[in-house]
Amino acid sequence: MGAIGATGTLLWLTWGTWWALPVFLVHGTFLNFFTRGSNELSHGTVFRTRWLNEWVGRIFGFIVFYPRTFDQVQHMAHHRHTQDWTRDGELARDLTP
């Protein structure tokens, strides 16, 4: 959280300059770690208790604007239908003919 706060502040201070570009990349990398953490929390592998995985996952989802319930539904479809382009919700695709 501290790293995200620091890079976010630095991004705000450098916005409109070329210095913002490397700061933006580092900030985005830190934010991406939250999505990976959310994945592990969905699998229940971070904490021993289910409720702690659930609530920390909800906090992660709030921070990255990706609601936990939506993530869980989409991720379950991904595990049920891995690599099935019509039913795997985590595959980015254009289904128009």
PDB file of C-alpha atoms in Angstrom:
ATOM      1  CA  MET A   1       0.000   0.000   0.000  1.00  0.00           C
ATOM      2  CA  GLY A   2       2.859   2.331   0.821  1.00  0.00           C
ATOM      3  CA  ALA A   3       4.491   1.754  -2.570  1.00  0.00           C
ATOM      4  CA  ILE A   4       1.223   2.459  -4.373  1.00  0.00           C
ATOM      5  CA  GLY A   5       0.708   5.601  -2.312  1.00  0.00           C
ATOM      6  CA  ALA A   6       4.262   6.776  -2.986  1.00  0.00           C
ATOM      7  CA  THR A   7       4.182   6.125  -6.731  1.00  0.00           C
ATOM      8  CA  GLY A   8       0.690   7.596  -6.985  1.00  0.00           C
ATOM      9  CA  THR A   9       1.872  10.769  -5.293  1.00  0.00           C
ATOM     10  CA  LEU A  10       4.963  10.893  -7.477  1.00  0.00           C
ATOM     11  CA  LEU A  11       2.790  10.383 -10.550  1.00  0.00           C
ATOM     12  CA  TRP A  12       0.584  13.279  -9.496  1.00  0.00           C
ATOM     13  CA  LEU A  13       3.640  15.490  -8.983  1.00  0.00           C
ATOM     14  CA  THR A  14       5.206  14.608 -12.339  1.00  0.00           C
ATOM     15  CA  TRP A  15       2.018  14.595 -14.430  1.00  0.00           C
ATOM     16  CA  GLY A  16       2.486  16.461 -17.687  1.00  0.00           C
ATOM     17  CA  THR A  17       6.227  15.831 -17.825  1.00  0.00           C
ATOM     18  CA  TRP A  18       8.264  13.026 -19.353  1.00  0.00           C
ATOM     19  CA  TRP A  19       9.159  11.884 -15.825  1.00  0.00           C
ATOM     20  CA  ALA A  20       5.585  10.690 -15.440  1.00  0.00           C
ATOM     21  CA  LEU A  21       6.144   7.888 -17.975  1.00  0.00           C
ATOM     22  CA  PRO A  22       8.539   5.722 -15.907  1.00  0.00           C
ATOM     23  CA  VAL A  23       6.595   6.532 -12.732  1.00  0.00           C
ATOM     24  CA  PHE A  24       3.381   5.468 -14.497  1.00  0.00           C
ATOM     25  CA  LEU A  25       4.967   2.120 -15.461  1.00  0.00           C
ATOM     26  CA  VAL A  26       6.149   1.422 -11.914  1.00  0.00           C
ATOM     27  CA  HIS A  27       2.794   2.483 -10.464  1.00  0.00           C
ATOM     28  CA  GLY A  28       0.965   0.205 -12.922  1.00  0.00           C
ATOM     29  CA  THR A  29       3.208  -2.706 -11.974  1.00  0.00           C
ATOM     30  CA  PHE A  30       2.362  -2.257  -8.298  1.00  0.00           C
ATOM     31  CA  LEU A  31      -1.352  -2.094  -9.120  1.00  0.00           C
ATOM     32  CA  ASN A  32      -1.008  -5.295 -11.148  1.00  0.00           C
ATOM     33  CA  PHE A  33       0.254  -7.058  -8.028  1.00  0.00           C
ATOM     34  CA  PHE A  34      -3.162  -6.423  -6.505  1.00  0.00           C
ATOM     35  CA  THR A  35      -4.841  -8.363  -9.315  1.00  0.00           C
ATOM     36  CA  ARG A  36      -2.470 -11.282  -8.769  1.00  0.00           C
ATOM     37  CA  GLY A  37      -3.166 -11.124  -5.053  1.00  0.00           C
ATOM     38  CA  SER A  38      -6.869 -11.125  -5.804  1.00  0.00           C
ATOM     39  CA  ASN A  39      -6.437 -14.334  -7.797  1.00  0.00           C
ATOM     40  CA  GLU A  40      -4.700 -16.106  -4.921  1.00  0.00           C
ATOM     41  CA  LEU A  41      -7.267 -14.796  -2.449  1.00  0.00           C
ATOM     42  CA  SER A  42     -10.034 -16.202  -4.681  1.00  0.00           C
ATOM     43  CA  HIS A  43      -8.361 -19.598  -4.475  1.00  0.00           C
ATOM     44  CA  GLY A  44      -8.125 -19.262  -0.698  1.00  0.00           C
ATOM     45  CA  THR A  45      -4.367 -19.799  -0.635  1.00  0.00           C
ATOM     46  CA  VAL A  46      -3.240 -16.634   1.148  1.00  0.00           C
ATOM     47  CA  PHE A  47      -4.753 -17.143   4.606  1.00  0.00           C
ATOM     48  CA  ARG A  48      -5.888 -20.286   6.406  1.00  0.00           C
ATOM     49  CA  THR A  49      -9.349 -18.916   7.162  1.00  0.00           C
ATOM     50  CA  ARG A  50     -11.914 -18.410   4.429  1.00  0.00           C
ATOM     51  CA  TRP A  51     -13.347 -15.189   5.869  1.00  0.00           C
ATOM     52  CA  LEU A  52      -9.930 -13.511   5.896  1.00  0.00           C
ATOM     53  CA  ASN A  53      -9.313 -14.450   2.238  1.00  0.00           C
ATOM     54  CA  GLU A  54     -12.792 -13.108   1.465  1.00  0.00           C
ATOM     55  CA  TRP A  55     -12.432  -9.737   3.160  1.00  0.00           C
ATOM     56  CA  VAL A  56      -8.872  -8.997   2.096  1.00  0.00           C
ATOM     57  CA  GLY A  57      -9.979  -9.924  -1.436  1.00  0.00           C
ATOM     58  CA  ARG A  58     -12.818  -7.418  -1.182  1.00  0.00           C
ATOM     59  CA  ILE A  59     -10.359  -4.714  -0.116  1.00  0.00           C
ATOM     60  CA  PHE A  60      -8.098  -5.581  -3.071  1.00  0.00           C
ATOM     61  CA  GLY A  61     -11.093  -5.433  -5.420  1.00  0.00           C
ATOM     62  CA  PHE A  62     -12.078  -2.022  -4.074  1.00  0.00           C
ATOM     63  CA  ILE A  63      -8.574  -0.630  -4.571  1.00  0.00           C
ATOM     64  CA  VAL A  64      -8.331  -1.738  -8.210  1.00  0.00           C
ATOM     65  CA  PHE A  65     -12.025  -1.040  -9.057  1.00  0.00           C
ATOM     66  CA  TYR A  66     -12.651  -4.719  -9.873  1.00  0.00           C
ATOM     67  CA  PRO A  67     -15.402  -6.042  -7.566  1.00  0.00           C
ATOM     68  CA  ARG A  68     -14.587  -9.361  -5.922  1.00  0.00           C
ATOM     69  CA  THR A  69     -17.939 -10.999  -6.658  1.00  0.00           C
ATOM     70  CA  PHE A  70     -17.604 -10.239 -10.387  1.00  0.00           C
ATOM     71  CA  ASP A  71     -14.007 -11.514 -10.313  1.00  0.00           C
ATOM     72  CA  GLN A  72     -15.059 -14.759  -8.639  1.00  0.00           C
ATOM     73  CA  VAL A  73     -17.892 -15.452 -11.109  1.00  0.00           C
ATOM     74  CA  GLN A  74     -15.660 -14.757 -14.098  1.00  0.00           C
ATOM     75  CA  HIS A  75     -12.752 -16.715 -12.632  1.00  0.00           C
ATOM     76  CA  MET A  76     -14.959 -19.745 -11.887  1.00  0.00           C
ATOM     77  CA  ALA A  77     -16.155 -19.715 -15.510  1.00  0.00           C
ATOM     78  CA  HIS A  78     -12.512 -19.556 -16.573  1.00  0.00           C
ATOM     79  CA  HIS A  79     -11.624 -22.659 -14.560  1.00  0.00           C
ATOM     80  CA  ARG A  80     -14.712 -24.548 -15.733  1.00  0.00           C
ATOM     81  CA  HIS A  81     -14.259 -23.696 -19.402  1.00  0.00           C
ATOM     82  CA  THR A  82     -10.533 -23.027 -19.819  1.00  0.00           C
ATOM     83  CA  GLN A  83      -9.644 -22.220 -23.439  1.00  0.00           C
ATOM     84  CA  ASP A  84     -13.283 -22.486 -24.591  1.00  0.00           C
ATOM     85  CA  TRP A  85     -13.541 -19.145 -26.408  1.00  0.00           C
ATOM     86  CA  THR A  86     -17.324 -18.965 -26.092  1.00  0.00           C
ATOM     87  CA  ARG A  87     -17.519 -19.653 -22.339  1.00  0.00           C
ATOM     88  CA  ASP A  88     -14.160 -18.749 -20.760  1.00  0.00           C
ATOM     89  CA  GLY A  89     -14.810 -15.266 -19.343  1.00  0.00           C
ATOM     90  CA  GLU A  90     -11.129 -14.414 -19.014  1.00  0.00           C
ATOM     91  CA  LEU A  91     -10.307 -14.722 -22.719  1.00  0.00           C
ATOM     92  CA  ALA A  92     -10.360 -11.409 -24.551  1.00  0.00           C
ATOM     93  CA  ARG A  93     -12.015 -11.879 -27.899  1.00  0.00           C
ATOM     94  CA  ASP A  94     -14.295 -10.385 -30.488  1.00  0.00           C
ATOM     95  CA  LEU A  95     -17.233 -12.740 -31.047  1.00  0.00           C
ATOM     96  CA  THR A  96     -18.782 -10.816 -33.936  1.00  0.00           C
ATOM     97  CA  PRO A  97     -18.942 -12.844 -37.160  1.00  0.00           C
TER      98      PRO A  97
END
